[in-house]
Short mmCIF file of C-alpha atoms in Angstrom, two decimals:
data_model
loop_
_atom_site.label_atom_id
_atom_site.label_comp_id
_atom_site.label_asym_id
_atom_site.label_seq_id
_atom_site.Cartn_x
_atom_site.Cartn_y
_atom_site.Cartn_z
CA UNK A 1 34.28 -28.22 -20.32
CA UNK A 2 32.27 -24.77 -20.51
CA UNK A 3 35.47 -22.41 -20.53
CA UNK A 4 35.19 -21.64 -24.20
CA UNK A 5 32.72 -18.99 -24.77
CA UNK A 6 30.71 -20.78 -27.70
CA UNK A 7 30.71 -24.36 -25.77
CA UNK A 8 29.60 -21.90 -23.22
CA UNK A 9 26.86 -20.50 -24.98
CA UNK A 10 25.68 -24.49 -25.96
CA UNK A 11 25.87 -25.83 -21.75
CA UNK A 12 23.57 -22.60 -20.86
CA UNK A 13 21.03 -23.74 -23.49
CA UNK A 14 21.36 -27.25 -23.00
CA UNK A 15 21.00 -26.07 -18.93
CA UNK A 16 17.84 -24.10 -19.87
CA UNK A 17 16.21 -27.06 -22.14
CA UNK A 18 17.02 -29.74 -19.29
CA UNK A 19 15.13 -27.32 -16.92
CA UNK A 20 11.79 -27.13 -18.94
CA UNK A 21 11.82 -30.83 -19.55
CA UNK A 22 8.25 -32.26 -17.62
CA UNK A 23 8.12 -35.70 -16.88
CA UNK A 24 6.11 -38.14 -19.45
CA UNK A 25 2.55 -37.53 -18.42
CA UNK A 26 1.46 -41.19 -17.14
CA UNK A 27 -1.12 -42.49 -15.28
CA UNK A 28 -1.57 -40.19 -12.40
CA UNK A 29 -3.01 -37.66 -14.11
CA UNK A 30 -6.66 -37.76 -14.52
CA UNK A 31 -7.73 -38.32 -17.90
CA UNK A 32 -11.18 -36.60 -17.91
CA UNK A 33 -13.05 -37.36 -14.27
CA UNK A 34 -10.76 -38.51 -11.85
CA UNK A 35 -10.01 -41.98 -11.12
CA UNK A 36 -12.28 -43.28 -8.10
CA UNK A 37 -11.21 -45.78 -5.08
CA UNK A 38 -12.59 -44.68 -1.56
CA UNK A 39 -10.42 -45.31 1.32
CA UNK A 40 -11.52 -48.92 2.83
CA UNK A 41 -11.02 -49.87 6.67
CA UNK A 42 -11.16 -46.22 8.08
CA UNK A 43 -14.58 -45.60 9.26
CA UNK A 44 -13.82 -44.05 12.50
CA UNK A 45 -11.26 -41.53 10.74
CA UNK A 46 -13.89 -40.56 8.53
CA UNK A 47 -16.42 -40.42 11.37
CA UNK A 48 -14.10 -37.80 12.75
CA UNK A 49 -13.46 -36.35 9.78
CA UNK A 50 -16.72 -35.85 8.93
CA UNK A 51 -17.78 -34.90 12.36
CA UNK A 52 -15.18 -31.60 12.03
CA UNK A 53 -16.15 -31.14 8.71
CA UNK A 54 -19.47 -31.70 8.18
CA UNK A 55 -21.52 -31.20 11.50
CA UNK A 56 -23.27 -28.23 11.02
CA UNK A 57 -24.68 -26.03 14.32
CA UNK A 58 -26.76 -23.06 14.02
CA UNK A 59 -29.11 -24.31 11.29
CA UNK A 60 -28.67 -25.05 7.51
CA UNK A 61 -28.62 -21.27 7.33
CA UNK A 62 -27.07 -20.60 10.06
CA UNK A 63 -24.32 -17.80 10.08
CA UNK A 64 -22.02 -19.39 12.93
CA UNK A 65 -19.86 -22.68 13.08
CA UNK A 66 -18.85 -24.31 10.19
CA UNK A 67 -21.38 -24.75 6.92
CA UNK A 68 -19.40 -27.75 4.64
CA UNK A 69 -20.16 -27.93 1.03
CA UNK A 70 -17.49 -30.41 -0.22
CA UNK A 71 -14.70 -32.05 0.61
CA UNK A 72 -12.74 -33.64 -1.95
CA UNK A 73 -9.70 -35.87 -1.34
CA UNK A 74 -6.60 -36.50 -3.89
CA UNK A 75 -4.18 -39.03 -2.75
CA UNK A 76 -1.53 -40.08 -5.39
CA UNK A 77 -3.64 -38.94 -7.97
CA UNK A 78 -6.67 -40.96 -7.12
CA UNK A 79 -10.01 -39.42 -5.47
CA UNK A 80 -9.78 -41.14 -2.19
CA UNK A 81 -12.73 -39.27 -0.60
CA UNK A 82 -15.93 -37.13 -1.92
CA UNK A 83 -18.69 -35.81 -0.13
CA UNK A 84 -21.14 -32.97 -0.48
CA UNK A 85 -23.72 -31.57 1.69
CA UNK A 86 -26.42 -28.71 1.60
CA UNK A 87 -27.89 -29.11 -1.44
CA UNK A 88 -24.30 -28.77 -3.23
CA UNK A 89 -23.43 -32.00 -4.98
CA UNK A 90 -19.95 -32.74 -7.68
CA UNK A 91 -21.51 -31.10 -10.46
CA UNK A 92 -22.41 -27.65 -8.75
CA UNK A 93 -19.46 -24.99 -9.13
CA UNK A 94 -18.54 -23.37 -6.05
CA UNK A 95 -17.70 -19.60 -5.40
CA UNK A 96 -13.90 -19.61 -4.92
CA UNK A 97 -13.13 -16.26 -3.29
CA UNK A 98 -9.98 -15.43 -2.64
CA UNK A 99 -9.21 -18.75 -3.72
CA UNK A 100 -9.09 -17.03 -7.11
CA UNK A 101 -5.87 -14.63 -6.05
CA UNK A 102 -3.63 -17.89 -6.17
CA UNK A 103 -4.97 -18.98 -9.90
CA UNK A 104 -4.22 -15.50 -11.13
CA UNK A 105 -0.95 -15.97 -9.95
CA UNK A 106 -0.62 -19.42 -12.13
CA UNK A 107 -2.11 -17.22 -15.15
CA UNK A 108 0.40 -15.10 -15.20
CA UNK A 109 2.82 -18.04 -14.35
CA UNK A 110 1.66 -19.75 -17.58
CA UNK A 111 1.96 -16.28 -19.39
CA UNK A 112 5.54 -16.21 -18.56
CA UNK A 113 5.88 -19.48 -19.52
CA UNK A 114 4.56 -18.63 -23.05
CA UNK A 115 7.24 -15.39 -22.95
CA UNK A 116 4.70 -13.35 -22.94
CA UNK A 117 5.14 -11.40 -19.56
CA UNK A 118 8.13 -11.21 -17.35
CA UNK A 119 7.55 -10.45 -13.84
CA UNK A 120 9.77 -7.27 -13.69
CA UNK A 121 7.61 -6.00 -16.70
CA UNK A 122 5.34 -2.95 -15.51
CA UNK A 123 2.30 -3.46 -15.41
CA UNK A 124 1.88 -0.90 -17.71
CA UNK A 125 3.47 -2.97 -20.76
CA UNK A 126 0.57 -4.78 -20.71
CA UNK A 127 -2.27 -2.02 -19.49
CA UNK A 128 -1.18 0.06 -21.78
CA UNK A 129 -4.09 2.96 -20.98
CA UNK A 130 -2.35 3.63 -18.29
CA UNK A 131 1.31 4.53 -19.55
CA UNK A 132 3.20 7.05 -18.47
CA UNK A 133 1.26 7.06 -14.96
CA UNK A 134 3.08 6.72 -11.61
CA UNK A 135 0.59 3.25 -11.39
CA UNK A 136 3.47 1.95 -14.05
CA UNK A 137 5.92 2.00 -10.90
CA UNK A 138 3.96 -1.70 -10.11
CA UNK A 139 5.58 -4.07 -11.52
CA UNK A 140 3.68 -7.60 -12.45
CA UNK A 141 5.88 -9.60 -9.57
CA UNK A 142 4.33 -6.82 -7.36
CA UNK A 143 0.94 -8.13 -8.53
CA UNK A 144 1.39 -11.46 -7.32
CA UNK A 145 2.81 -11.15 -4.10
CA UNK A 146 1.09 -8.83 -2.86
CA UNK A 147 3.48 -5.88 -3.00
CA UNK A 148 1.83 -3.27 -5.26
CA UNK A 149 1.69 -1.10 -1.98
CA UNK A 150 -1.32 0.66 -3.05
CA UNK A 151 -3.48 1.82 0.11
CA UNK A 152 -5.97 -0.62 -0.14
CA UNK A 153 -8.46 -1.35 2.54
CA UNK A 154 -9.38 -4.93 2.80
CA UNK A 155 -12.73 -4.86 4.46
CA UNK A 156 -15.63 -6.89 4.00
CA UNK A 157 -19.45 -6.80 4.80
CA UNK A 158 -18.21 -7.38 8.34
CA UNK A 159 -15.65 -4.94 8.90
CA UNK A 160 -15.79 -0.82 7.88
CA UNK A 161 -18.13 -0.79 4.78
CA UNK A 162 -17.82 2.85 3.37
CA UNK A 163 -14.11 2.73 3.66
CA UNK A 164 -13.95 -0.52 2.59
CA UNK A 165 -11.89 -0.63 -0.68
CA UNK A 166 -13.07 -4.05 -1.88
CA UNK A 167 -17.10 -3.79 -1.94
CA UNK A 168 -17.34 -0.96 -4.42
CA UNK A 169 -15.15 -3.17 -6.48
CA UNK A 170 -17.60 -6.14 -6.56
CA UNK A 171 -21.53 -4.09 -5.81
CA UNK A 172 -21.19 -0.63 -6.10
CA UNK A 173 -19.12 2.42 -7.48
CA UNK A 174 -15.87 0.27 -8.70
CA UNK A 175 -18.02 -2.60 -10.45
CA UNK A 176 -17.72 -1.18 -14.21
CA UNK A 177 -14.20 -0.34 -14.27
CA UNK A 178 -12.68 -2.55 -11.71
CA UNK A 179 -9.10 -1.66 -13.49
CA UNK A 180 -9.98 2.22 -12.70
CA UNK A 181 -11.37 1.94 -9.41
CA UNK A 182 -8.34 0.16 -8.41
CA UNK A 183 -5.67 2.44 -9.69
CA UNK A 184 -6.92 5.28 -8.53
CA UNK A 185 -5.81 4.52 -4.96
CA UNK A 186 -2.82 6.49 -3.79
CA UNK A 187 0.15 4.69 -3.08
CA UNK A 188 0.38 4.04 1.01
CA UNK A 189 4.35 2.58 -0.11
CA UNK A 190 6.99 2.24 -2.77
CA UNK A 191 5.69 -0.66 -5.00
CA UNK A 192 7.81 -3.84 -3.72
CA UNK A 193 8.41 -2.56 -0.66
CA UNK A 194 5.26 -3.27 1.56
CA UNK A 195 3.32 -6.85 1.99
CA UNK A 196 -0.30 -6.17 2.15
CA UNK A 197 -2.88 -8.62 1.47
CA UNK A 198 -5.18 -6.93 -1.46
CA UNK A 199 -7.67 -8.13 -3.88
CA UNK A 200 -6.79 -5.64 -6.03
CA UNK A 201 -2.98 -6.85 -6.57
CA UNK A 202 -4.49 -10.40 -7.72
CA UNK A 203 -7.18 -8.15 -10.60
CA UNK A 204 -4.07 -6.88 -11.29
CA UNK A 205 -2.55 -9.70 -12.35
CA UNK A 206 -5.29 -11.55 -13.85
CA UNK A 207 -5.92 -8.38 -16.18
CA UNK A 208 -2.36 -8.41 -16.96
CA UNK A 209 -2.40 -12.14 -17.92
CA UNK A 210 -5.49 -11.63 -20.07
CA UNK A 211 -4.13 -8.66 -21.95
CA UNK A 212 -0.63 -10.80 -22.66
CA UNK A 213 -2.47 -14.02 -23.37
CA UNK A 214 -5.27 -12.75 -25.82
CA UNK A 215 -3.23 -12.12 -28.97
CA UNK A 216 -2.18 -14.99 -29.26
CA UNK A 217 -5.18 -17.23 -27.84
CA UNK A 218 -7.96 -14.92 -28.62
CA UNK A 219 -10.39 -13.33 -26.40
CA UNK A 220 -10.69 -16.10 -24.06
CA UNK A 221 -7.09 -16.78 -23.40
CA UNK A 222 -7.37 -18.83 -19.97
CA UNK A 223 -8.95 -21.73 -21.00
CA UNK A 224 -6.82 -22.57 -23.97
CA UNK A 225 -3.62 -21.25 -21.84
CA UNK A 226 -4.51 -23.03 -18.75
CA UNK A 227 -8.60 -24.28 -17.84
CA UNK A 228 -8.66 -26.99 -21.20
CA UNK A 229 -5.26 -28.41 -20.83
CA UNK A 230 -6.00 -29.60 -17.73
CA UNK A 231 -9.49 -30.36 -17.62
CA UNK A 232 -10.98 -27.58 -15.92
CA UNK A 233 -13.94 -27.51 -18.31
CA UNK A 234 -16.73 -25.83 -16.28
CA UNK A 235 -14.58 -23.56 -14.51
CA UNK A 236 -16.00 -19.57 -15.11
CA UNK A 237 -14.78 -16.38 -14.62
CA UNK A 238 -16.23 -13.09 -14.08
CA UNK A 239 -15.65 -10.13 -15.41
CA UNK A 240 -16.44 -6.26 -15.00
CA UNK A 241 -18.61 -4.37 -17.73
CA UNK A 242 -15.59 -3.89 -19.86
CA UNK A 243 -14.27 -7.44 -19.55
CA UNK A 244 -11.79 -7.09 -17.17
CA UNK A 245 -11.72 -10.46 -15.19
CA UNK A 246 -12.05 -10.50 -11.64
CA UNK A 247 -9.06 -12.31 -10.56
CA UNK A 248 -9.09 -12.00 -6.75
CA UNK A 249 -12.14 -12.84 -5.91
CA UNK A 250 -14.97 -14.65 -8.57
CA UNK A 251 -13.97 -17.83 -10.24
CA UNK A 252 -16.37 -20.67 -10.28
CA UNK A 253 -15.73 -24.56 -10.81
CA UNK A 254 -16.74 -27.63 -8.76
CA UNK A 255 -15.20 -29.05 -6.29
CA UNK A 256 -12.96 -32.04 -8.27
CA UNK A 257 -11.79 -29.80 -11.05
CA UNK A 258 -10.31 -27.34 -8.14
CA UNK A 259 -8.40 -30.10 -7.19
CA UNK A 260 -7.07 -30.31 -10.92
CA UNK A 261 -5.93 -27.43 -10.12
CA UNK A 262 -3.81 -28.24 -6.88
CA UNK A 263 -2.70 -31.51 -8.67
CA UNK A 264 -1.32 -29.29 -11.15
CA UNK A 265 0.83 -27.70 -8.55
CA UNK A 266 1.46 -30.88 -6.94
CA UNK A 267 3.27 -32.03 -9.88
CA UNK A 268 5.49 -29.20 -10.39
CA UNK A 269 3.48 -26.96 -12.95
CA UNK A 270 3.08 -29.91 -15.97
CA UNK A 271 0.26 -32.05 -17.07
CA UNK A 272 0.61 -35.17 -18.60
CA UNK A 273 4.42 -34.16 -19.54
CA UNK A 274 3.45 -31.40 -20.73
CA UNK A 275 5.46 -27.58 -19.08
CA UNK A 276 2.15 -25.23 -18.02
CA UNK A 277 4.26 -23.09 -15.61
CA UNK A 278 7.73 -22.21 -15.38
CA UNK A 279 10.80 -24.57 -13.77
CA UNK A 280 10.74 -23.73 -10.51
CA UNK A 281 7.22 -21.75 -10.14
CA UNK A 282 5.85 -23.59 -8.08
CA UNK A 283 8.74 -23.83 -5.62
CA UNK A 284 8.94 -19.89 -5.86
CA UNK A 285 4.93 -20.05 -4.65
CA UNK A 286 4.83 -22.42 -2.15
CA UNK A 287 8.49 -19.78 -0.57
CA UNK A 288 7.96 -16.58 1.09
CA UNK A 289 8.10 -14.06 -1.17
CA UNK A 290 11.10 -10.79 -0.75
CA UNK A 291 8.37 -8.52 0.06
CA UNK A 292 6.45 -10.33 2.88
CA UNK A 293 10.06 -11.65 4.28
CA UNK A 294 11.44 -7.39 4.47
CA UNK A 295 7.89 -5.37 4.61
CA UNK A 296 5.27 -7.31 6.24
CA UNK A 297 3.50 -5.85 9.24
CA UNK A 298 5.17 -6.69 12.23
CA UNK A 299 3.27 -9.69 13.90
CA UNK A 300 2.00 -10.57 10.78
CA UNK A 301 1.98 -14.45 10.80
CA UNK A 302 0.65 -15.72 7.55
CA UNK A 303 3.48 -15.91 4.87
CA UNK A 304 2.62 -16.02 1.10
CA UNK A 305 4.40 -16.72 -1.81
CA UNK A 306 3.14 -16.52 -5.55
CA UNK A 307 -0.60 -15.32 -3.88
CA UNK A 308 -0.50 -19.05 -1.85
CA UNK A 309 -0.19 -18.76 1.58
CA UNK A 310 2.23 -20.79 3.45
CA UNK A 311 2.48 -23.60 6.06
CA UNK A 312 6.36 -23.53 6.52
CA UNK A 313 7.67 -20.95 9.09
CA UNK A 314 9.44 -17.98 8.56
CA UNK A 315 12.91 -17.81 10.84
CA UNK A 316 14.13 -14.76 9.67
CA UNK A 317 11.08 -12.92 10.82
CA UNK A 318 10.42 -14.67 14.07
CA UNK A 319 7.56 -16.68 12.43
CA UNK A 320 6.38 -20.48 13.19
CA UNK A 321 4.65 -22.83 11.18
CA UNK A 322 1.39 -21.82 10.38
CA UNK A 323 -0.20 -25.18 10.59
CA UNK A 324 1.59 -27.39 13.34
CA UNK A 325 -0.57 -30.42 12.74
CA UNK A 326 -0.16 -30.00 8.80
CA UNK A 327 3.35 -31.52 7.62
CA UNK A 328 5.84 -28.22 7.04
CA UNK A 329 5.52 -28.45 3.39
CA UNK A 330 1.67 -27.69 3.20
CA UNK A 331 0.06 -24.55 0.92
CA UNK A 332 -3.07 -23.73 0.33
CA UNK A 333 -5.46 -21.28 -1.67
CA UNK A 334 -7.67 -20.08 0.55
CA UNK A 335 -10.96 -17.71 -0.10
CA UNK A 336 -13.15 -16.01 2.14
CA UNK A 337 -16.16 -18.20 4.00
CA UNK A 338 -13.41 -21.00 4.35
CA UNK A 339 -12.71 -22.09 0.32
CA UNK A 340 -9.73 -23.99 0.22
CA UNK A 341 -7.36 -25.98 -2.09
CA UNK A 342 -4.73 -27.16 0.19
CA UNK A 343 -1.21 -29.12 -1.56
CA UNK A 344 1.04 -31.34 0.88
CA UNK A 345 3.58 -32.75 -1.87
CA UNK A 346 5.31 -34.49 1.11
CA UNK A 347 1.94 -36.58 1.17
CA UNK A 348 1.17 -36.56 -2.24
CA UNK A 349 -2.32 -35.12 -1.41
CA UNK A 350 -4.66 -32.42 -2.74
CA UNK A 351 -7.34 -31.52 -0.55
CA UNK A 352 -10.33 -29.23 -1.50
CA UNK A 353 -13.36 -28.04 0.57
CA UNK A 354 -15.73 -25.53 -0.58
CA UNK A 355 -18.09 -23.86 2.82
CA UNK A 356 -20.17 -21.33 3.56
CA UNK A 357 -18.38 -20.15 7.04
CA UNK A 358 -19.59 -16.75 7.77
CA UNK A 359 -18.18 -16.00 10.77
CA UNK A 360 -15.07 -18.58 11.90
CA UNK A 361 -13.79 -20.07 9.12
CA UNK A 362 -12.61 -22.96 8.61
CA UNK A 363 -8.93 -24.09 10.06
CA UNK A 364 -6.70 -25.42 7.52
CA UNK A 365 -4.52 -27.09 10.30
CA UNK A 366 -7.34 -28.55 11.57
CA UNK A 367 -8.70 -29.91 8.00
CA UNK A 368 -5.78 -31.62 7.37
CA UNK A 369 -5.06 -33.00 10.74
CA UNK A 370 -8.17 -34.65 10.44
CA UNK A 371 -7.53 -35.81 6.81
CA UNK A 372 -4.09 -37.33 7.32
CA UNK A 373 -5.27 -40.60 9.15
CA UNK A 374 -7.89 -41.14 6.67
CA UNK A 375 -5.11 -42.03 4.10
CA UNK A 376 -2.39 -43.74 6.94
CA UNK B 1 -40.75 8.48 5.16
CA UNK B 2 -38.57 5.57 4.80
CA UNK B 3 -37.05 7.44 2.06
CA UNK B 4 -35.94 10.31 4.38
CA UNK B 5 -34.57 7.82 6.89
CA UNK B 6 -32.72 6.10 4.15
CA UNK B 7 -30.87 9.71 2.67
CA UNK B 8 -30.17 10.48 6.58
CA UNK B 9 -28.57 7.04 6.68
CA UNK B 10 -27.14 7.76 3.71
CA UNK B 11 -25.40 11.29 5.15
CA UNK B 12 -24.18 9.68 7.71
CA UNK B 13 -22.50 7.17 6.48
CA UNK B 14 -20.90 9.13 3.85
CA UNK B 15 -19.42 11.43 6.95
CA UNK B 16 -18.80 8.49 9.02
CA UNK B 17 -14.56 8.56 9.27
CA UNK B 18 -14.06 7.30 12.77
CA UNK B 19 -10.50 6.21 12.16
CA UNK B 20 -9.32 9.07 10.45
CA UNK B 21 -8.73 7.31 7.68
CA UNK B 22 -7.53 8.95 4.71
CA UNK B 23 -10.35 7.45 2.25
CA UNK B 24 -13.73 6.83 2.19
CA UNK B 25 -16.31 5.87 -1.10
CA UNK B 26 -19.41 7.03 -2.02
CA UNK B 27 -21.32 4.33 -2.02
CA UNK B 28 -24.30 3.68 1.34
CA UNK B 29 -24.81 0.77 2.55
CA UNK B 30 -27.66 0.53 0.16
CA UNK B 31 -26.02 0.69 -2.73
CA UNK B 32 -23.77 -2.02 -1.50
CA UNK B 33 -26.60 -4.54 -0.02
CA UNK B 34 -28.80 -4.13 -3.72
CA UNK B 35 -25.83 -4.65 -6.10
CA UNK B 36 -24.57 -7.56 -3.47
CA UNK B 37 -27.84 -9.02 -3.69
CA UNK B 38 -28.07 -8.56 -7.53
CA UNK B 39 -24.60 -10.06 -8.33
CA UNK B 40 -24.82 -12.90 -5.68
CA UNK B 41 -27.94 -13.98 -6.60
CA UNK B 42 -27.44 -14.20 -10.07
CA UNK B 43 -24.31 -16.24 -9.35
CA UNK B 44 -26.03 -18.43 -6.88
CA UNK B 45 -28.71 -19.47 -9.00
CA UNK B 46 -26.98 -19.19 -12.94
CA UNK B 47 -23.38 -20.65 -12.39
CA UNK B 48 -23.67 -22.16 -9.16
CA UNK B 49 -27.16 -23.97 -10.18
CA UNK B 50 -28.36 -24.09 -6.50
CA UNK B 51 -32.29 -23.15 -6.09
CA UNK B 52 -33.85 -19.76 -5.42
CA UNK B 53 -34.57 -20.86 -1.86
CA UNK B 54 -30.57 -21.73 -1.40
CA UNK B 55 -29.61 -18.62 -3.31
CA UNK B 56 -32.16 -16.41 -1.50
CA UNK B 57 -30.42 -17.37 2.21
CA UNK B 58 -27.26 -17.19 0.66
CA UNK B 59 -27.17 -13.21 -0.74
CA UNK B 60 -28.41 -12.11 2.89
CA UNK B 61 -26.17 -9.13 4.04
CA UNK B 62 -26.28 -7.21 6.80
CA UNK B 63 -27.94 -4.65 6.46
CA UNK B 64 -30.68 -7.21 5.00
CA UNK B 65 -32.77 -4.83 3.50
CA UNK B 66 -32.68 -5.86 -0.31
CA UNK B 67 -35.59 -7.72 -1.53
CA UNK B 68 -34.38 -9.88 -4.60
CA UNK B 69 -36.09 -10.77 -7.91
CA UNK B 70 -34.91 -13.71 -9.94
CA UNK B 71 -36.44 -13.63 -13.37
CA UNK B 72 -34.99 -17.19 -14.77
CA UNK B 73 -36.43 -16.78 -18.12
CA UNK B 74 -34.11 -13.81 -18.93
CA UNK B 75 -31.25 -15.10 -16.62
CA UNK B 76 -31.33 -11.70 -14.72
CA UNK B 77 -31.94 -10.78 -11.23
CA UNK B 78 -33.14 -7.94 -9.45
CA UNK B 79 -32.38 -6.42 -6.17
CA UNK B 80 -34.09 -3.33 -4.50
CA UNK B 81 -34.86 -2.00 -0.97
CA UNK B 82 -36.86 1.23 -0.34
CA UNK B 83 -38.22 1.77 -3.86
CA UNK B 84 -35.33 3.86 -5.16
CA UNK B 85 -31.83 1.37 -4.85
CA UNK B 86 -32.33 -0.95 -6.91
CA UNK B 87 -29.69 -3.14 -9.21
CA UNK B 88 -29.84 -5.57 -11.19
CA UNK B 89 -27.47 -8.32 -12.75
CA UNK B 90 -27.58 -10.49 -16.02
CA UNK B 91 -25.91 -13.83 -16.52
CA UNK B 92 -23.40 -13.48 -19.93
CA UNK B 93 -22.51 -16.88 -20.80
CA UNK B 94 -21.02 -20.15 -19.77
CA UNK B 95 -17.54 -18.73 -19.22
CA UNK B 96 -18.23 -15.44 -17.45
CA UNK B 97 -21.14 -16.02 -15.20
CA UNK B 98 -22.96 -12.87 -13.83
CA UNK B 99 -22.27 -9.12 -14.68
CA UNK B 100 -23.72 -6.26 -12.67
CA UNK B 101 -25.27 -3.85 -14.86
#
């Protein structure tokens, strides 16, 4: 039926416009607040839950075990289960961390939704002080999975602080020009050749998303692109001196609109029928992306995608499921001190706890194992 | 005194390279523990909304040596250790939180 070149032409289109069609938004999503119904008849699987999750040793300000903010529970689009602790309650926004890295990654999803990035654009089409420099090599799918190969360090307050690349970033010589700070590292491999887990790849791509969003949503692009449409109203993000928003590491928003933000994945990149991210997006995060499947570390055993990481196991590099107790299908954002938004589609279930873990964070396996027969 | 032991700390942390690794920044743990203190704090208390007791547990670093101001009528705070590290950070607005200055 396609073998003449115009009719061609027509099936491609018709192809590409079937694709982007959302389902009709309906019930499920949450129209403001989300709709409320705690689970009934499972008091001793929240005792356990909450015995994991909430039991705190060492003190309130204790530095070792576990230190729960929030859990929040999403179960076919319905908050199932809620409950804060240490002074945090559901209208206090929560630190994300690296939680961030994985909604930079939808930023510039929703920017190539709009047409205005493509991921094998440089990232100098859109940081455009910086043409002509062998930084332009990085390309914006780079960005997101972490594959810029810059020689970044990835130490924290714990680890090696003077040759730590990240805490200059965020309190000392890097904090004005986080853009500058981070492309001035030297290259440690060929740009889509190396899997290294970096901050700096996720500023990256937030600062490209902002520079291809603003002209045509204004200064403050992701809230109109992404934060209003679905309800994310008291999410903030923080930027460097010269407005450059600090995508892997500093967004803020409580608890239950994080988990508008998993829902969003959990349906597939729309909102109340309406396309946010590109067909297939979300299937490309929640898959192990070229770079960590050829040029991860060897024995590294946490695969990523689109800046998520992973539950499903790798074959082709030797690597199991992350999660055992967690069905296969499980990803989650995850941020330093134990911030997580975790999506199991196969259960139809957002979960999102917010901590203050210091020293062993929190085990996603082990959060979800003991969610799962809450809502069985 | 203090300030003597501080530069020495200083020196040696800016030789420290135990690892041999190729890059190192100039910035002592000072440096790092005011403007973590500065930042965090201002986060803790202006976009997180938790109190000043909360937010004063929560900035604690190691090395704890920065001694943190929160002035909530301007919506800045301070952090400092040995009289001269000192910085400070000012929330911008509803969207964007906390800046370092």
């Amino acid at each position: 039926m396609c073998a003449n070149r115009a009719v061609f032409a027509l099936c491609v289109l018709a192809a590409h416009a079937q694709a982007q069609v959302c389902p009709p938004g309906d019930a499920t999503f949450p129209d403001g607040d989300w709709p409320s119904r705690p689970v009934q008849g499972k008091a001793a699987e929240v005792a356990a839950l909450e015995k994991y999750a909430f039991e705190i040793s060492g003190g309130l300000y204790g530095r070792q075990g576990l230190h729960t903010n929030a859990v929040v529970v999403i179960h076919r689009g319905v908050l199932v289960y809620e409950k804060y602790a240490r002074g945090f309650g559901p209208s206090n926004r929560h630190l994300s961390w690296s939680v961030a890295k994985s909604i930079s990654s939808a930023l510039v999803g929703v920017a190539v939704e709009r047409g205005v990035v493509s991921l094998d654009d440089s990232i100098c089409v859109h940081l455009a002080e910086y043409a002509g420099q062998d930084v332009c090599r990085i390309t914006v799918r780079d960005t997101i999975t972490f594959g810029t190969g810059l020689d970044w360090a990835e130490e924290y307050e714990n680890g090696k602080r003077q040759t730590s690349s990240v805490l200059p970033l965020f309190f000392g010589s890097g904090h004005r020009d986080q853009l500058r700070h981070i492309l001035t590292h030297r290259f440690a491999a060929a740009p889509g050749t190396q899997w290294r887990y970096s901050t700096a790849d996720a500023q990256l791509a937030a600062a490209v998303a902002k520079r291809a969003l603003t002209p045509s949503l204004g200064a403050d692009p992701f809230w109109p692109a992404l934060f209003d449409p679905i309800g994310m109203r008291e999410v903030v993000v923080e930027e460097d001196a010269l407005g450059t928003p600090l995508g892997g590491s500093s967004f803020y928003a409580t608890p239950r609109e994080f988990a508008k933000f998993g829902y969003l994945f959990l349906k597939g990149g729309c909102w109340k029928g309406r396309r946010l991210l590109p067909d297939g997006w979300v299937a490309q995060s929640a898959t192990p992306s070229a770079v960590f499947v050829s040029g991860a570390p060897e024995g590294e055993t946490r695969p990523s995608g689109y800046a998520w990481w992973l539950g499903r196991p790798v074959p082709e590099r030797g690597v199991p499921s992350r999660w055992p107790d967690a069905p296969e299908d499980t990803y989650a954002a995850q941020g330093y001190w134990g911030q997580r938004i975790i999506v199991v589609p196969s259960e139809e279930l957002v979960i999102v706890r917010t901590g203050d873990d210091r020293q062993e964070p929190l085990n996603t396996n082990d959060l979800v194992k003991h969610v799962l027969p809450v809502l069985r | 005194m203090i300030r003597s032991l501080a530069l020495l700390t200083l020196a040696a942390a800016a030789c420290a390279n135990p690892d041999g690794q190729p890059r190192t920044y100039p910035d002592s743990d000072l440096v790092l523990a005011v403007g973590n203190g500065a930042r965090m704090g201002c986060s803790c208390l202006f976009v997180m909304n938790m109190n000043e007791q909360y937010c004063r547990e929560w900035v604690k670093a190691s090395p704890d040596v920065a001694k943190v101001t929160f002035d909530v009528g301007k919506k800045r705070v301070e952090a400092s250790a040995f009289v001269s590290w000192a910085a400070t950070a000012r929330w911008v607005d509803e969207r964007h939180g906390c800046v370092l200055e």
